[in-house]
Amino acid sequence: MHIGPLLGSGRTADVYALDGPWVLRRHRHGIDTTGELAVMSYLAASGFPVPRIGPPGEDALPTDLVVQRLEGPTLAEALLAGTVTEAAGADLLARLLRELHAIPPRLSQDPEDRILHLDLHPENVILAPEGAMVTNWLTAREGPACLDRAMTSLILAQVALDPSFTEGGHLRGLLAALLSRFAADGGVPADCLARATALRAEDPRLTAHETAALDEAAGLVASLTDPGAAHSRR
C-alpha cells in the first residue's frame, strides 16, 4: 500500500491519499478501527450510504481504515456557500437519521435499540455525485434513536453558540428547522438530551471551551424543541 500525501486532519485521524479510488484514515492515539469497520460493513450491506471499504494492504495497522475517496463538498461547506438552504439541510439530516434508525441493531437484543452515529453533523455528510454519504463512524454505538437526534442537535447548538463562528445565526436556523423535522420522528425528549449532554461531556476530544458551553447548548436545544414531541423514546 503506497501512502500518498496528507489530505487533511481531524480531531482523531489523519487522511492520506492512496492509489486508485481510496484514502487512508489513520487514527491517532492508538484508536482501533475494528468496531468502526464492523459497523460500516453492516450498514453498507443494509443499503445505508456509507463510503465503500477498501483493501487494507499487507502493512496495515490496527489504527488504519481504507475507504472510498469521495468527491464533493461537505454539507457544512454547501450550507456556508448557500448552495444548500437551511430547510434542505434540515431535511437531509433528518432523513439520514431516519433511514439509519430504520435498520435493526447489529448486536443489541432490545427491539427499541438502533445503530447510532452520535456525531452526525454537516461536516460528516459528503454531498457526493452518487448522493449524500455519511462518514466518520468512530463514535457509533447502539441505543435509543432519540439519543442520536439529541446528540446531533447538541453539536449544532454548541457550534451556533461559539462566538468565533460568524455564521451562528444561520446555524440556529438550521437547528430550529431540524428540530421541527425531528418532531415527526419522536423529537428530542428531555431525558435523551440529558444523556447526550453527559455523554458529550465525557468526550476527551472536546476543548475546555466546548465542554463549558454544553449546558448552554442543551438549553438552546430544549428551548427550540417541540414540547409535544418530548414524551416519545423513539
Short mmCIF file of C-alpha atoms in Angstrom, two decimals:
data_model
loop_
_atom_site.label_atom_id
_atom_site.label_comp_id
_atom_site.label_asym_id
_atom_site.label_seq_id
_atom_site.Cartn_x
_atom_site.Cartn_y
_atom_site.Cartn_z
CA MET A 1 0.00 0.00 0.00
CA HIS A 2 1.66 3.21 -1.17
CA ILE A 3 0.64 6.08 1.09
CA GLY A 4 0.38 9.41 -0.71
CA PRO A 5 0.22 12.97 0.56
CA LEU A 6 -1.74 14.10 3.60
CA LEU A 7 -5.20 15.30 2.52
CA GLY A 8 -6.49 16.53 5.86
CA SER A 9 -6.58 16.04 9.60
CA GLY A 10 -9.43 15.85 12.08
CA ARG A 11 -9.63 15.53 15.84
CA THR A 12 -8.69 11.86 15.87
CA ALA A 13 -7.35 10.91 12.44
CA ASP A 14 -5.19 11.95 9.51
CA VAL A 15 -6.35 11.24 5.96
CA TYR A 16 -3.86 10.27 3.25
CA ALA A 17 -4.25 9.72 -0.47
CA LEU A 18 -3.82 6.19 -1.79
CA ASP A 19 -3.57 4.75 -5.27
CA GLY A 20 -6.89 4.34 -7.03
CA PRO A 21 -10.23 5.43 -5.58
CA TRP A 22 -9.18 5.11 -1.94
CA VAL A 23 -7.98 7.13 1.03
CA LEU A 24 -6.38 6.00 4.26
CA ARG A 25 -7.81 7.24 7.55
CA ARG A 26 -5.10 6.63 10.15
CA HIS A 27 -6.32 7.23 13.68
CA ARG A 28 -4.05 8.73 16.29
CA HIS A 29 -3.79 7.82 19.99
CA GLY A 30 -3.86 4.08 19.21
CA ILE A 31 -7.55 4.06 18.34
CA ASP A 32 -8.50 0.67 16.89
CA THR A 33 -10.79 0.73 13.84
CA THR A 34 -12.20 -2.79 14.24
CA GLY A 35 -15.55 -1.61 15.61
CA GLU A 36 -15.89 1.17 13.06
CA LEU A 37 -15.16 -1.26 10.23
CA ALA A 38 -17.78 -3.73 11.51
CA VAL A 39 -20.47 -1.04 11.74
CA MET A 40 -19.72 0.36 8.28
CA SER A 41 -19.75 -3.11 6.74
CA TYR A 42 -23.11 -3.89 8.33
CA LEU A 43 -24.63 -0.59 7.22
CA ALA A 44 -23.30 -0.97 3.68
CA ALA A 45 -24.90 -4.41 3.47
CA SER A 46 -28.14 -2.83 4.73
CA GLY A 47 -28.11 -0.20 1.97
CA PHE A 48 -27.20 2.81 4.09
CA PRO A 49 -24.98 5.39 2.33
CA VAL A 50 -21.51 4.91 3.81
CA PRO A 51 -18.20 5.03 1.90
CA ARG A 52 -17.09 1.74 0.41
CA ILE A 53 -14.40 -0.08 2.38
CA GLY A 54 -11.18 -0.78 0.54
CA PRO A 55 -8.44 -3.41 0.86
CA PRO A 56 -6.29 -2.79 3.95
CA GLY A 57 -2.94 -3.83 2.47
CA GLU A 58 -0.32 -6.11 3.99
CA ASP A 59 1.28 -3.42 6.14
CA ALA A 60 -2.00 -2.05 7.57
CA LEU A 61 -2.05 -1.00 11.22
CA PRO A 62 -4.96 -1.59 13.65
CA THR A 63 -5.49 2.18 13.54
CA ASP A 64 -5.95 2.20 9.74
CA LEU A 65 -9.15 2.30 7.73
CA VAL A 66 -9.13 2.35 3.92
CA VAL A 67 -12.30 3.85 2.48
CA GLN A 68 -13.66 5.21 -0.76
CA ARG A 69 -12.37 8.63 -1.75
CA LEU A 70 -15.47 10.80 -2.03
CA GLU A 71 -15.75 13.79 -4.34
CA GLY A 72 -17.97 16.70 -3.44
CA PRO A 73 -18.43 19.27 -0.68
CA THR A 74 -19.47 18.54 2.86
CA LEU A 75 -22.96 19.61 3.81
CA ALA A 76 -21.32 22.25 6.02
CA GLU A 77 -19.48 23.72 3.03
CA ALA A 78 -22.63 23.71 0.93
CA LEU A 79 -24.63 25.45 3.66
CA LEU A 80 -21.97 28.14 4.08
CA ALA A 81 -21.77 28.62 0.30
CA GLY A 82 -25.54 28.95 0.05
CA THR A 83 -25.89 26.10 -2.43
CA VAL A 84 -27.99 24.21 0.12
CA THR A 85 -30.65 26.04 2.16
CA GLU A 86 -31.21 25.59 5.88
CA ALA A 87 -34.53 23.87 5.14
CA ALA A 88 -32.93 21.47 2.67
CA GLY A 89 -30.06 20.78 5.06
CA ALA A 90 -32.50 20.01 7.86
CA ASP A 91 -34.47 17.71 5.56
CA LEU A 92 -31.30 15.83 4.64
CA LEU A 93 -30.02 15.38 8.19
CA ALA A 94 -33.44 14.26 9.43
CA ARG A 95 -33.80 11.82 6.53
CA LEU A 96 -30.35 10.29 7.07
CA LEU A 97 -31.02 9.72 10.75
CA ARG A 98 -34.49 8.34 10.00
CA GLU A 99 -33.05 5.87 7.47
CA LEU A 100 -30.25 4.88 9.84
CA HIS A 101 -32.70 4.22 12.65
CA ALA A 102 -34.88 2.08 10.39
CA ILE A 103 -32.08 -0.51 10.29
CA PRO A 104 -32.21 -3.19 13.02
CA PRO A 105 -29.35 -3.16 15.53
CA ARG A 106 -26.33 -5.30 14.79
CA LEU A 107 -25.75 -6.52 18.35
CA SER A 108 -28.45 -5.39 20.78
CA GLN A 109 -31.38 -7.65 21.61
CA ASP A 110 -33.50 -4.69 22.69
CA PRO A 111 -36.10 -4.15 19.93
CA GLU A 112 -36.13 -0.42 20.68
CA ASP A 113 -32.38 0.00 20.11
CA ARG A 114 -30.91 1.19 16.85
CA ILE A 115 -27.45 1.88 15.46
CA LEU A 116 -26.46 5.40 16.47
CA HIS A 117 -23.85 7.55 14.74
CA LEU A 118 -23.56 10.02 17.65
CA ASP A 119 -21.57 12.53 15.58
CA LEU A 120 -23.85 13.12 12.59
CA HIS A 121 -23.49 16.79 11.72
CA PRO A 122 -22.95 18.71 8.45
CA GLU A 123 -19.18 18.15 8.36
CA ASN A 124 -19.71 14.37 8.39
CA VAL A 125 -22.06 14.37 5.41
CA ILE A 126 -20.43 14.44 1.95
CA LEU A 127 -22.59 15.55 -0.98
CA ALA A 128 -21.10 13.10 -3.48
CA PRO A 129 -22.36 12.77 -7.07
CA GLU A 130 -24.00 9.46 -6.15
CA GLY A 131 -25.82 11.05 -3.23
CA ALA A 132 -25.18 12.11 0.35
CA MET A 133 -22.73 9.84 2.19
CA VAL A 134 -22.22 9.66 5.96
CA THR A 135 -18.62 9.41 7.19
CA ASN A 136 -16.70 9.03 10.46
CA TRP A 137 -18.35 6.18 12.39
CA LEU A 138 -15.83 6.03 15.23
CA THR A 139 -18.41 7.05 17.86
CA ALA A 140 -21.12 4.64 16.68
CA ARG A 141 -22.92 2.56 19.30
CA GLU A 142 -26.41 1.09 19.80
CA GLY A 143 -29.22 2.59 21.83
CA PRO A 144 -32.47 4.56 21.54
CA ALA A 145 -32.82 6.61 18.37
CA CYS A 146 -33.68 9.75 20.35
CA LEU A 147 -30.12 9.80 21.71
CA ASP A 148 -28.79 10.26 18.16
CA ARG A 149 -31.24 13.07 17.44
CA ALA A 150 -30.28 14.71 20.73
CA MET A 151 -26.56 14.46 20.01
CA THR A 152 -26.87 15.94 16.52
CA SER A 153 -28.94 18.80 17.94
CA LEU A 154 -26.49 19.38 20.78
CA ILE A 155 -23.49 19.53 18.45
CA LEU A 156 -25.23 22.05 16.20
CA ALA A 157 -26.18 24.15 19.23
CA GLN A 158 -22.59 24.15 20.51
CA VAL A 159 -21.29 25.50 17.21
CA ALA A 160 -24.14 28.02 16.94
CA LEU A 161 -23.17 29.43 20.34
CA ASP A 162 -19.46 29.61 19.55
CA PRO A 163 -18.58 33.34 19.32
CA SER A 164 -15.75 32.57 16.89
CA PHE A 165 -18.24 31.11 14.39
CA THR A 166 -19.60 34.04 12.39
CA GLU A 167 -22.49 32.07 10.87
CA GLY A 168 -24.07 31.20 14.21
CA GLY A 169 -27.36 32.83 13.27
CA HIS A 170 -27.72 30.64 10.19
CA LEU A 171 -26.85 27.57 12.24
CA ARG A 172 -29.58 28.42 14.75
CA GLY A 173 -31.96 28.48 11.79
CA LEU A 174 -30.74 25.05 10.71
CA LEU A 175 -31.14 23.73 14.25
CA ALA A 176 -34.67 25.08 14.58
CA ALA A 177 -35.63 23.59 11.21
CA LEU A 178 -34.07 20.25 12.14
CA LEU A 179 -35.89 20.06 15.46
CA SER A 180 -39.17 20.69 13.68
CA ARG A 181 -38.41 17.70 11.41
CA PHE A 182 -37.44 15.56 14.40
CA ALA A 183 -40.88 16.13 15.94
CA ALA A 184 -42.40 13.68 13.47
CA ASP A 185 -39.86 11.00 14.49
CA GLY A 186 -40.26 11.36 18.25
CA GLY A 187 -38.43 14.62 18.85
CA VAL A 188 -35.67 15.16 21.40
CA PRO A 189 -37.06 14.13 24.81
CA ALA A 190 -35.53 15.79 27.86
CA ASP A 191 -34.05 12.53 29.18
CA CYS A 192 -32.30 11.82 25.87
CA LEU A 193 -30.96 15.37 25.75
CA ALA A 194 -29.59 14.94 29.27
CA ARG A 195 -27.95 11.64 28.30
CA ALA A 196 -26.43 13.19 25.19
CA THR A 197 -25.08 16.11 27.22
CA ALA A 198 -23.48 13.79 29.78
CA LEU A 199 -22.04 11.57 27.05
CA ARG A 200 -20.58 14.53 25.19
CA ALA A 201 -19.07 15.91 28.40
CA GLU A 202 -17.04 12.67 28.63
CA ASP A 203 -15.57 13.17 25.14
CA PRO A 204 -11.83 13.83 25.55
CA ARG A 205 -11.69 15.42 22.10
CA LEU A 206 -13.67 18.47 23.24
CA THR A 207 -11.86 21.64 24.17
CA ALA A 208 -12.38 23.21 27.58
CA HIS A 209 -14.49 25.92 25.95
CA GLU A 210 -16.71 23.35 24.22
CA THR A 211 -17.23 21.44 27.45
CA ALA A 212 -18.08 24.63 29.34
CA ALA A 213 -20.70 25.56 26.75
CA LEU A 214 -22.55 22.23 26.93
CA ASP A 215 -25.23 23.31 29.40
CA GLU A 216 -25.98 26.44 27.39
CA ALA A 217 -26.15 24.37 24.21
CA ALA A 218 -28.55 21.91 25.85
CA GLY A 219 -30.67 24.85 26.97
CA LEU A 220 -30.83 26.14 23.41
CA VAL A 221 -31.97 22.75 22.12
CA ALA A 222 -34.60 22.50 24.85
CA SER A 223 -35.91 25.98 24.08
CA LEU A 224 -36.36 25.10 20.41
CA THR A 225 -37.77 21.61 20.92
CA ASP A 226 -41.41 20.95 20.16
CA PRO A 227 -42.95 20.20 23.60
CA GLY A 228 -45.39 17.79 22.01
CA ALA A 229 -42.53 15.54 20.95
CA ALA A 230 -40.94 15.26 24.37
CA HIS A 231 -42.60 12.05 25.58
CA SER A 232 -41.56 9.51 22.99
CA ARG A 233 -38.47 7.37 23.50
CA ARG A 234 -38.30 6.57 19.82
#
